[in-house]
XYZ file of C-alpha atoms in Angstrom:
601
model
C 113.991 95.623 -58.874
C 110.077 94.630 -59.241
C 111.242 91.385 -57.170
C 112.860 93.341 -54.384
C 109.839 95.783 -54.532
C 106.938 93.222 -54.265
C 109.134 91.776 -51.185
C 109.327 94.685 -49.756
C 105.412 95.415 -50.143
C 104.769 92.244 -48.790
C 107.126 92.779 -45.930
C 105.238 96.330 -44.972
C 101.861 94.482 -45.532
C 102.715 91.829 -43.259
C 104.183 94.411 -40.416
C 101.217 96.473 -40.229
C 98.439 93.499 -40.065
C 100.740 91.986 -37.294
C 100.662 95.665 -35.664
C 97.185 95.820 -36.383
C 96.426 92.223 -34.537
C 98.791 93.618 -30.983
C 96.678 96.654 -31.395
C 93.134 94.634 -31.681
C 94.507 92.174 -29.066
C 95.442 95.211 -26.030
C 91.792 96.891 -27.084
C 89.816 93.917 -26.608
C 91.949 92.838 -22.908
C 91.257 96.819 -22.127
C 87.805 96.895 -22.593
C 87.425 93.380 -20.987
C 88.564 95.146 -18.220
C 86.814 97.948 -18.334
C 83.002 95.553 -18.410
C 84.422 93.869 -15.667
C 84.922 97.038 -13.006
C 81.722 98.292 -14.410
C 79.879 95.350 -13.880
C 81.200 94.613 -10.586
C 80.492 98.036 -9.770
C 77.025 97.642 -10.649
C 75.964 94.384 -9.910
C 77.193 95.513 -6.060
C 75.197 98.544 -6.379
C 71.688 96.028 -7.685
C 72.301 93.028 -4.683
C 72.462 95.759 -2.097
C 69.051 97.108 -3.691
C 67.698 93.801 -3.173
C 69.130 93.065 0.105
C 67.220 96.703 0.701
C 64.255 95.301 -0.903
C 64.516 92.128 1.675
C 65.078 94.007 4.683
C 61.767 96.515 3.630
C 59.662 93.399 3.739
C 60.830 92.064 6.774
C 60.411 95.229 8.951
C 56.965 95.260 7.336
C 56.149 91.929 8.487
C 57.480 92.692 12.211
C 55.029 95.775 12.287
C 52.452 93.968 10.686
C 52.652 91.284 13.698
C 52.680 94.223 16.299
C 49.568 95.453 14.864
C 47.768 92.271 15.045
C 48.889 92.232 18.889
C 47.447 96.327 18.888
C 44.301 95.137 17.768
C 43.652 92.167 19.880
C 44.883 94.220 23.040
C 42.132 96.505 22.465
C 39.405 93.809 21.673
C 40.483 92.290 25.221
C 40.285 96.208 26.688
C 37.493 96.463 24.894
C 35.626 93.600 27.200
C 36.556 94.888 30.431
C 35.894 99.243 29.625
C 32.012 98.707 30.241
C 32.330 97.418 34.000
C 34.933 96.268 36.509
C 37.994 94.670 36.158
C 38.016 91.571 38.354
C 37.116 87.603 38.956
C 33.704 87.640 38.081
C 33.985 89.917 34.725
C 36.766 87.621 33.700
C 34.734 84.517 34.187
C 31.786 86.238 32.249
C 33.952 86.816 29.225
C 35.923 83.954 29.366
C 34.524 82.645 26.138
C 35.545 85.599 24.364
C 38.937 85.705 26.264
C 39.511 82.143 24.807
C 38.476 82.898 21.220
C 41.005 86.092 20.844
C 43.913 83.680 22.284
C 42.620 81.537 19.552
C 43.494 83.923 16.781
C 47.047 84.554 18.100
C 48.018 80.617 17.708
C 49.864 81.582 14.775
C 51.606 83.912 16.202
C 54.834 84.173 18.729
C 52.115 84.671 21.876
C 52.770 82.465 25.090
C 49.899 84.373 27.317
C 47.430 86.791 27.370
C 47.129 88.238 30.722
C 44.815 90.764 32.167
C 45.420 92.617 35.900
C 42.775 94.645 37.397
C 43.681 98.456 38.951
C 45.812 96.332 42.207
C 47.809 94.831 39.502
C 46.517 91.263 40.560
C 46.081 88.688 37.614
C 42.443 88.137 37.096
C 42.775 86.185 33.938
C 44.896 84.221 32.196
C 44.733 82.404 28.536
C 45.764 79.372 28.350
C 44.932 78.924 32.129
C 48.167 78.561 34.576
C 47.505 78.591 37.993
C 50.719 79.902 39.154
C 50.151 83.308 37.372
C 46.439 83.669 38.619
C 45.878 85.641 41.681
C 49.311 86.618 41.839
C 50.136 90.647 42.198
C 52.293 91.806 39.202
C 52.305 95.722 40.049
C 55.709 96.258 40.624
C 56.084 95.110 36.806
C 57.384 98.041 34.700
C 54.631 97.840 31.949
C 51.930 98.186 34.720
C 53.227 101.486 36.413
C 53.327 102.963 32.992
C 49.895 102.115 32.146
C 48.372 103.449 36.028
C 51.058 106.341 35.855
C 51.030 107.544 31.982
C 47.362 106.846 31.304
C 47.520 107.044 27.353
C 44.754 105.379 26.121
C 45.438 103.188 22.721
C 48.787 103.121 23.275
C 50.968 100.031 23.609
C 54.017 99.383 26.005
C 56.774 97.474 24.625
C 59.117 96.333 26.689
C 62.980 95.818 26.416
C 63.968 92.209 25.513
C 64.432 89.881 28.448
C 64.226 86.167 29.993
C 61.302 84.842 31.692
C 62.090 84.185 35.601
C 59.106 82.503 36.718
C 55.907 80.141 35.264
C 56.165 77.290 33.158
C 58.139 79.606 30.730
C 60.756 80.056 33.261
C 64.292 80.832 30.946
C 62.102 81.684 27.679
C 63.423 84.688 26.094
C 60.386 87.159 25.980
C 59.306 90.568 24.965
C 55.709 91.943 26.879
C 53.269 93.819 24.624
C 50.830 95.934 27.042
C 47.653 98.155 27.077
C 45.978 99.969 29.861
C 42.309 99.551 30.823
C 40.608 103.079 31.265
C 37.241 103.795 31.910
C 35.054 106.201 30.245
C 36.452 109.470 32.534
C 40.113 107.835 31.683
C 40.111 106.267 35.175
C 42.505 103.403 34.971
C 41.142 100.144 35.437
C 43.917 97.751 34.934
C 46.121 96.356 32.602
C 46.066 93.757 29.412
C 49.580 92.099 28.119
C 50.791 89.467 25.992
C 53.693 87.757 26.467
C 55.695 86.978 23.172
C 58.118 84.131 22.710
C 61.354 85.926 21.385
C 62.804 82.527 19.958
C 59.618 81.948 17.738
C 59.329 85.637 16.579
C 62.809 85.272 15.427
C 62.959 82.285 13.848
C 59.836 83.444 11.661
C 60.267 86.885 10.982
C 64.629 87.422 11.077
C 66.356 83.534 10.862
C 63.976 82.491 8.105
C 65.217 85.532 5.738
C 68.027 83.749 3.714
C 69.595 84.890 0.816
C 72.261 82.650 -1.309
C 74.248 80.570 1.458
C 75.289 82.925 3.900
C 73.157 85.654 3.393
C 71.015 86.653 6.483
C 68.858 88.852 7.995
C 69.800 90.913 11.978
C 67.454 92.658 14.337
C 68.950 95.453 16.842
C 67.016 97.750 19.331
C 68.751 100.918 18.469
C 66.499 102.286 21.805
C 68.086 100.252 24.305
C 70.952 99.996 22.265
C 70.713 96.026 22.126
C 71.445 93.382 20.063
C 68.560 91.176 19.219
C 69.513 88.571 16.725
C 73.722 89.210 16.025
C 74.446 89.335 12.292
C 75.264 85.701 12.033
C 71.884 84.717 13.625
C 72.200 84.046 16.941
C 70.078 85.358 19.026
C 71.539 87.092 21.350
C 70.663 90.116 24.306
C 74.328 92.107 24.969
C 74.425 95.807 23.805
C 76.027 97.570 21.316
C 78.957 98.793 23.247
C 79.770 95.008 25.285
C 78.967 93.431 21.678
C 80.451 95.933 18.866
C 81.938 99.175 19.916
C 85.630 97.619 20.274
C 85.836 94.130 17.854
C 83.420 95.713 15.142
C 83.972 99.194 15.135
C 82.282 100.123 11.489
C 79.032 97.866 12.263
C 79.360 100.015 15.700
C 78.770 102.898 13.682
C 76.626 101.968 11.071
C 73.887 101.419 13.715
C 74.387 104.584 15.507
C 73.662 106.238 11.941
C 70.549 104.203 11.995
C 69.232 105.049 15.135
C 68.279 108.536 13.606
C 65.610 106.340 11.897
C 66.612 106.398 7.768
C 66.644 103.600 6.098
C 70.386 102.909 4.698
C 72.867 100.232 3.012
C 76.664 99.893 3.605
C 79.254 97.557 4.497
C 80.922 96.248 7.799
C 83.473 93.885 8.836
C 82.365 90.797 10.939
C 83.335 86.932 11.767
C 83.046 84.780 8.434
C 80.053 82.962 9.327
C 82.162 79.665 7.894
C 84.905 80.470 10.118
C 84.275 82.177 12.602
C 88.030 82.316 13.464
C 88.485 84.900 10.567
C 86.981 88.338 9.019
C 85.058 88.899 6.256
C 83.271 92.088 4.662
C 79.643 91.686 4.022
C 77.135 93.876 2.288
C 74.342 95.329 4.480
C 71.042 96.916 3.606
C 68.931 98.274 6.772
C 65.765 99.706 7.436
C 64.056 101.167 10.603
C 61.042 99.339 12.055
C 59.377 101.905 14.585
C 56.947 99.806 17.099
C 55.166 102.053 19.810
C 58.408 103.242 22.072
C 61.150 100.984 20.552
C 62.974 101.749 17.390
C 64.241 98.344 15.703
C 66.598 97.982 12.583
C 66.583 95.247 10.994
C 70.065 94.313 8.207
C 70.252 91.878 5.624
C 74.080 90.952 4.840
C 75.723 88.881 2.420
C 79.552 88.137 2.568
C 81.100 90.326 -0.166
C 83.090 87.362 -1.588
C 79.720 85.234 -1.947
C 78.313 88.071 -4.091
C 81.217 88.269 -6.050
C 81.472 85.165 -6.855
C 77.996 85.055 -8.078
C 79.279 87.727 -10.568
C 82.743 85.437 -11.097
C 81.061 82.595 -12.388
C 79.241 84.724 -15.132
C 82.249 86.511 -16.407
C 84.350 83.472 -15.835
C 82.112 82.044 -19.169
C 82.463 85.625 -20.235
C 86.185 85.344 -20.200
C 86.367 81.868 -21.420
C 84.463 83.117 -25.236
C 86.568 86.303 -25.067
C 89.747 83.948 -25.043
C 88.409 81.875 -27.620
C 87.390 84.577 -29.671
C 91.426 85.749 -28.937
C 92.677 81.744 -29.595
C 90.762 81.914 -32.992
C 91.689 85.331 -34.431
C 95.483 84.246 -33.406
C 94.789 81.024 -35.712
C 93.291 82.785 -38.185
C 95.888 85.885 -38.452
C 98.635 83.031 -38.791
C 96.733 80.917 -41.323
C 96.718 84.287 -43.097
C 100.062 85.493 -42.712
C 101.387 81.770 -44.379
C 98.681 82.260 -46.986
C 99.437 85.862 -47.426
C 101.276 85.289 -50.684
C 98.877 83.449 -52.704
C 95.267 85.225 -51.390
C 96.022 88.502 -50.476
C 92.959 90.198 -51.480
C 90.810 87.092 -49.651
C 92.901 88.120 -46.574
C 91.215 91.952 -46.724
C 87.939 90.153 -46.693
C 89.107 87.636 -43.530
C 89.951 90.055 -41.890
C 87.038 93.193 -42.504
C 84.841 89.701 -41.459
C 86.712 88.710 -38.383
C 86.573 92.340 -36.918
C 83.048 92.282 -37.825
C 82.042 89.191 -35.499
C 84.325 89.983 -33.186
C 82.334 93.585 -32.276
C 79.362 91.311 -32.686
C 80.406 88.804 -30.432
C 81.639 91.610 -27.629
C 77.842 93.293 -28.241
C 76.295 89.947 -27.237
C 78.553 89.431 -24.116
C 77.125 92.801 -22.955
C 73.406 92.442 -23.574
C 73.655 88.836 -22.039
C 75.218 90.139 -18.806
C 72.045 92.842 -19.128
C 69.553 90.218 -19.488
C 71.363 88.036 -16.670
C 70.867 91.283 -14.611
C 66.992 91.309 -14.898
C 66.563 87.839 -15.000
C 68.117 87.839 -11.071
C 66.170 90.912 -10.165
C 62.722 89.446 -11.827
C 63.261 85.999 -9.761
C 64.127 88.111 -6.801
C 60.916 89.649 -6.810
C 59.075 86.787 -7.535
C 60.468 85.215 -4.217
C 59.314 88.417 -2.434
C 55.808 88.644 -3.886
C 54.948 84.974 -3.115
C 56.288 85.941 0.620
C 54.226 88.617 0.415
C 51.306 86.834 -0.926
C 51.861 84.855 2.172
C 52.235 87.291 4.748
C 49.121 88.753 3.873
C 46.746 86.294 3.894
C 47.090 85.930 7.752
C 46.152 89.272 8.712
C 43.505 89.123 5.936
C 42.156 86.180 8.018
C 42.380 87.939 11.199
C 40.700 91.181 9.601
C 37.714 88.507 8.923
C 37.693 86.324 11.982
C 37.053 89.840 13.689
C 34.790 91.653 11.921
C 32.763 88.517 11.969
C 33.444 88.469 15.758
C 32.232 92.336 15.711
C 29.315 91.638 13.640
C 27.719 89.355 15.601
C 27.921 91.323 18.417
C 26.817 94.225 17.566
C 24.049 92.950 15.011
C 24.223 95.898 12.754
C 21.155 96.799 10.226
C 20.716 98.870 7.756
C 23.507 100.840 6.537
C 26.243 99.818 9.003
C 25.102 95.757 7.691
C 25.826 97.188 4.054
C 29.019 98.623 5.207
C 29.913 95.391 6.832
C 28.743 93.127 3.979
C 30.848 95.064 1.690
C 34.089 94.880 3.666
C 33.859 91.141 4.215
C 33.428 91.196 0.044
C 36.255 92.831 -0.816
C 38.511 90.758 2.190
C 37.059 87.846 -0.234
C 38.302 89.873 -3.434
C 41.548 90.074 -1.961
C 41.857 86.327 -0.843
C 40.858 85.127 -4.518
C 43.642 87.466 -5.630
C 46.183 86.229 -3.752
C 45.212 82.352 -4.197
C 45.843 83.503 -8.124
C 49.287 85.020 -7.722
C 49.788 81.838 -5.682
C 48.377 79.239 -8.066
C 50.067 81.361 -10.665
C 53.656 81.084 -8.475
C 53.440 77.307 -7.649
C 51.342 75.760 -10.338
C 49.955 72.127 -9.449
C 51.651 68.934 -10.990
C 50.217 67.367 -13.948
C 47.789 64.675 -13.350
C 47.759 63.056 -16.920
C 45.430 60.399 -18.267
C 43.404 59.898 -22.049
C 40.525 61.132 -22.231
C 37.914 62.287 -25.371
C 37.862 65.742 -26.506
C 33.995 65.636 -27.761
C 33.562 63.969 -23.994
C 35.815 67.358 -22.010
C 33.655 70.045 -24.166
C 30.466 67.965 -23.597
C 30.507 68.413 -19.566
C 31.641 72.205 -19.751
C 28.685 73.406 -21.832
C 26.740 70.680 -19.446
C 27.814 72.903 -17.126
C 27.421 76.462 -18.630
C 24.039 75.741 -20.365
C 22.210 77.343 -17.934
C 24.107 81.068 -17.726
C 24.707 80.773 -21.629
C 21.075 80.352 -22.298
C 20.448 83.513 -19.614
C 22.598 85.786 -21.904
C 20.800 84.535 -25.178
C 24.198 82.998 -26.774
C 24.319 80.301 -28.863
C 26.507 77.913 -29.128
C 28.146 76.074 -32.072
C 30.654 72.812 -32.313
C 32.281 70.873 -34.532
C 34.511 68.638 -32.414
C 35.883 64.909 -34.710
C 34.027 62.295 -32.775
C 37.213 59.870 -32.034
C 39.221 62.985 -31.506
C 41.514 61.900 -28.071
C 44.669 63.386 -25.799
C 46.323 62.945 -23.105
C 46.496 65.735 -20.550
C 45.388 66.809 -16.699
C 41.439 66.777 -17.945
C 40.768 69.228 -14.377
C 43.440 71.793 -15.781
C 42.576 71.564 -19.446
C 39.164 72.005 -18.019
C 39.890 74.794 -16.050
C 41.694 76.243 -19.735
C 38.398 76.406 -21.975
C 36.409 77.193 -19.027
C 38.497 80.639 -18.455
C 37.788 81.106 -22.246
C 34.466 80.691 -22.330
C 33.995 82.760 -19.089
C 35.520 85.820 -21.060
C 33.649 85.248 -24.181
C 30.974 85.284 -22.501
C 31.920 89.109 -21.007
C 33.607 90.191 -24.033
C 29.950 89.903 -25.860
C 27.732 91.745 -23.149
C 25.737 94.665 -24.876
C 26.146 92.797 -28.587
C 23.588 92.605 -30.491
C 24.681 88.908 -31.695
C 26.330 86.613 -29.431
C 27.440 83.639 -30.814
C 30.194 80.938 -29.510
C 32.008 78.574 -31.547
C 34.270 75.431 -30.314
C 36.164 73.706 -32.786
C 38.602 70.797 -31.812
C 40.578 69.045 -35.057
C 43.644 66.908 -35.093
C 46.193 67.680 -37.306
C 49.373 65.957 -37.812
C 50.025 63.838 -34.270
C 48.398 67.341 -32.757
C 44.938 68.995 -31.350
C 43.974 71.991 -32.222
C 40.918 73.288 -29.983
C 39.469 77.277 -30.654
C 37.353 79.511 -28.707
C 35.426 82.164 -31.244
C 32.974 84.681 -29.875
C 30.905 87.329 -31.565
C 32.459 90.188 -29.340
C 34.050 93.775 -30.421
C 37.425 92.004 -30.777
C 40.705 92.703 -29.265
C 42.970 95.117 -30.823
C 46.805 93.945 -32.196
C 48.482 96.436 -29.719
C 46.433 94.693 -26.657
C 46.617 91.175 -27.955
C 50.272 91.451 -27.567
C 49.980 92.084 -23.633
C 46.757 89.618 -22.837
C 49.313 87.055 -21.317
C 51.216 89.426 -19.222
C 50.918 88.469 -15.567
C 48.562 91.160 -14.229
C 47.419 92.821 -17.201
C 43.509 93.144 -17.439
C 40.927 94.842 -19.404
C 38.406 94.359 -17.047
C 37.349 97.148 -14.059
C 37.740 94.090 -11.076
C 39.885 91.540 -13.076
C 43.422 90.827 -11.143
C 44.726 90.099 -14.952
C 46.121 86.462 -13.748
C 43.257 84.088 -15.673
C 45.133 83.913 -18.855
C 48.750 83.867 -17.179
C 47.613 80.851 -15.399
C 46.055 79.655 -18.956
C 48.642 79.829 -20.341
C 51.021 78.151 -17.837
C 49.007 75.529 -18.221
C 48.863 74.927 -21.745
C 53.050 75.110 -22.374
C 53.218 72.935 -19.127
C 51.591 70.520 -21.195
C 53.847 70.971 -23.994
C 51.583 73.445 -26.192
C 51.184 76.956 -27.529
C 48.057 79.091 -27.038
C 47.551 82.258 -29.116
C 45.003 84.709 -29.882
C 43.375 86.070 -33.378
C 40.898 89.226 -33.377
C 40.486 92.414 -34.923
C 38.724 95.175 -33.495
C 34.778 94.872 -34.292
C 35.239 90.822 -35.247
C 35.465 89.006 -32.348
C 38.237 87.167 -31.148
C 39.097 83.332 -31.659
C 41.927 81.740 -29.118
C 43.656 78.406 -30.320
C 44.950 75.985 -28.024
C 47.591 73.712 -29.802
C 48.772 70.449 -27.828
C 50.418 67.682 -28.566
C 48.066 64.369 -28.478
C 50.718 62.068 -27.612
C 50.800 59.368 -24.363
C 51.685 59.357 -20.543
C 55.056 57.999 -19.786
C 55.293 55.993 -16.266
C 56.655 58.876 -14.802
C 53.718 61.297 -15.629
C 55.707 63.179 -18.458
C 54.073 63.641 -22.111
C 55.879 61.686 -25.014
């Protein structure tokens, strides 16, 4: 009876942790399926953001160009308002003609033409005979300058092909500004014409994202295509182009001709055959440019996105089945075993379950992480565009205020006023060479050379200012103490930390600087101490965070860049301070020797 009992114990026992495994096995496939909808879900939801994000910047860098055209319109207006539009006046400011065409070289500009009231040509940059002289006034742009008369306003007009000049089949847009005297009596007309193929190419084809991912341009006011959405540029409106074949992308750009910025999906030829369909993921947003509305899309084939999500849960799948492989193993190791270590199977199992909720915590914080990681390289890309982008107009903003300055000749406050704009455009350029230097750090140049030797020639060279703030200076560097690094870039390390010693001590009562370089165990150790208040712990946590500063004008990128550096060379840097005892940084690299190919070993 005891025999048939324990059997029958064992029996029940072995029925409910088989149960007990089905039951563990459908929860885990559920909610495997559950992550994956949700993630798809979302991970849809976060490219189209960034396609948004893509398609923001691009529209801003189309009415960024227009504005530079705006500006030099009206510097070109500018030279002709004061007298009369004709031959001689043009020949009298030829000089300044020829330096405005000069700033417009990076741009999509073929010609910068200016008619006087007949609508004759009465100057033309670069020169072209066949244009000069010739009577353009039955040209659309130049009846709406003589008829409208709106002063600072530009005429845009529709896209088209050049049928005449040595641009003759170029496709072109014309950018225009009337001439109006004083009274608002027109005098005649300035215009640029813009190479369409160039624009595109550098403001829509250039916009890539992943393999197939691409940027459009339509001219929801003429209802035109501009660039098609599988970037070709093309000219045919909506209705010849979309309204019957593509129906939904028909649509979607009669929603965005009210101006909103939107995202969505279409169906269009699979830019890898274009024999088939495919649905692609579109984020738009409105570019408004004088009298034409633009919208420009960025798309991405649906299946390319998803498969960017496939090949993470793919790995995702592949430790979930493991995980599944090895609790099978294990729950049949311990059914055979279940006779002999029945209470060690309680413990298997309370462990298994434990690392198996572990395991399925990790999967979900790594997908998380993989998340941000996309989004934070995403926005890297777009900042160093950025940074880019807005160093030309910064350049332009200079070339002309210089160009204005030395017209005018101002004095007293208006020189001030100038002075301080061209110092801040200066500000702004050493900004963006940081986030640049920052983005695309140099390659190491490495060679030996002697510590004592690389913190001799940096106080060589701050003697002078540290002697002007009354610090003193203190090192103990070991005499034979050598590494191998990029001595410019190491160089440029301790001279950033000196630098902010020496602001971290103005208004102390003792200033005092300490370098101390010692090897230790195949490594050098180099610190920076200064007298200063000190850094508090909260802070000292953040001082390496890309654009973090303490200071009012810093652009908190000197010890990013630092410390780039320093792990580029295979080391740590860290900081010690407590508030009201200075601060000491430590640079730790290894001493080691150059391989041939430049590496440190």
């Amino acid at each position: 009876m005891m025999t048939f009992l324990r059997r029958f114990k064992a029996t029940a026992v072995l029925v409910l942790i088989a149960g007990l495994t089905v039951c563990a096995l459908v929860t885990i496939r559920r909610s495997n399926e559950e992550i994956r909808a949700e993630a798809r879900a979302r991970f849809f939801e976060q490219y189209n953001r960034q396609q948004y994000l893509v398609a923001e910047l691009t529209a801003h860098s189309l009415d960024e160009m227009f504005a530079t055209f705006r500006r030099n319109l009206e510097l070109v207006a500018g030279l002709f308002e004061g007298g009369c539009v004709d031959q001689g006046r043009a020949q009298r400011v030829k000089s300044s003609l020829g330096k405005i065409y000069g700033s417009l070289l990076d741009t999509p500009v073929i010609d910068l033409v200016v008619f006087d009231s007949t609508g004759v040509a009465v100057a033309i940059e670069p020169q072209d005979h066949f244009t000069l002289g010739r009577n353009y006034a039955w040209r659309e742009y130049y009846r709406w300058a003589r008829e409208q008369r709106e002063p600072g306003r530009l005429y845009i007009s529709p896209f088209m092909r050049m049928e005449g000049g040595r641009n003759r089949g170029v496709k072109e847009l014309l950018v225009a500004r009337g001439i109006y005297g004083r009274r608002g009596e027109f005098k005649g007309v300035v215009a640029c014409t813009v190479d369409f193929d160039k624009l595109a190419r550098k403001h829509v084809l250039s916009v890539r994202i992943g393999r197939h991912g691409q940027a459009w341009l339509m001219d929801s006011t003429t209802r035109t295509v501009l660039v098609d959405p599988n970037g070709r540029i093309a000219g045919q409106t909506f209705d010849q182009a979309l309204r019957r074949r593509w129906p939904r992308l028909y649509d979607l750009l009669r929603r965005a001709g009210g101006g909103k910025p939107g995202s969505g999906w279409y169906d269009f030829e699979d830019p890898a055959d274009p024999r088939l369909q495919v649905r692609k993921l579109v984020s738009y947003h409105p570019v408004r440019l004088e009298n034409r509305l633009w919208i420009v899309g960025v798309t991405t084939p649906e299946r390319e996105v998803a498969a960017l999500l496939s090949s993470f849960l793919q790995r995702q799948e592949a430790m979930s089945m493991t995980l599944l492989v090895t609790i099978l193993a294990v729950a049949a190791l311990l059914l055979a075993l279940f006779y002999y270590w029945n209470r060690t199977l309680a413990a298997q199992i309370g462990l298994h379950t434990s690392a198996l909720s572990e395991a399925h915590a990790r999967l979900k914080s790594t997908f998380d992480e993989l998340l941000v990681v996309k989004k934070v390289a995403a926005t890297g890309h777009l900042a160093l565009g950025l940074a880019h982008e807005i160093r030309n107009p910064l350049s332009a903003i200079r070339m002309n205020m210089q160009m204005i300055r030395k017209r005018i000749e101002p004095t007293g406050v208006m020189y001030e006023n100038f002075s301080i704009v061209e110092g801040e455009i200066k500000r702004l350029n050493r900004l963006l060479k940081d986030v640049l230097d920052f983005a695309r750090p140099r390659p190491l140049r490495l060679q030996p050379v002697a510590v004592a030797e690389l913190v001799g020639r940096l106080l060589q060279l701050m003697s002078q200012r540290l002697n002007d703030r009354g610090i003193g200076v203190v090192t103990n560097v070991e005499p034979d103490l050598h590494l191998v690094c990029d001595p410019e870039q190491i160089h440029q390390v301790l001279l950033n930390l000196v630098l902010n010693a020496m602001e971290a001590m103005e208004g102390c009562d003792v200033r005092s600087l300490q370098i101390t370089a010692l090897g230790r165990g195949g490594q050098t150790v180099i610190e920076v101490k200064d007298s200063g208040p000190g850094i508090t712990r909260d802070k000292c946590e953040q001082l390496f965070d890309p654009f973090y500063t303490t200071k009012p004008s810093g652009g908190g990128l000197g010890l990013s860049i630092l410390q780039t550096i320093v792990v580029n060379h295979g080391g740590v840097v860290s900081v010690r301070s407590e508030a009201g005892e200075g601060a000491t940084f430590t640079i730790t690299l290894p001493a080691g020797t150059a391989s041939s190919n430049g590496d440190i070993t």
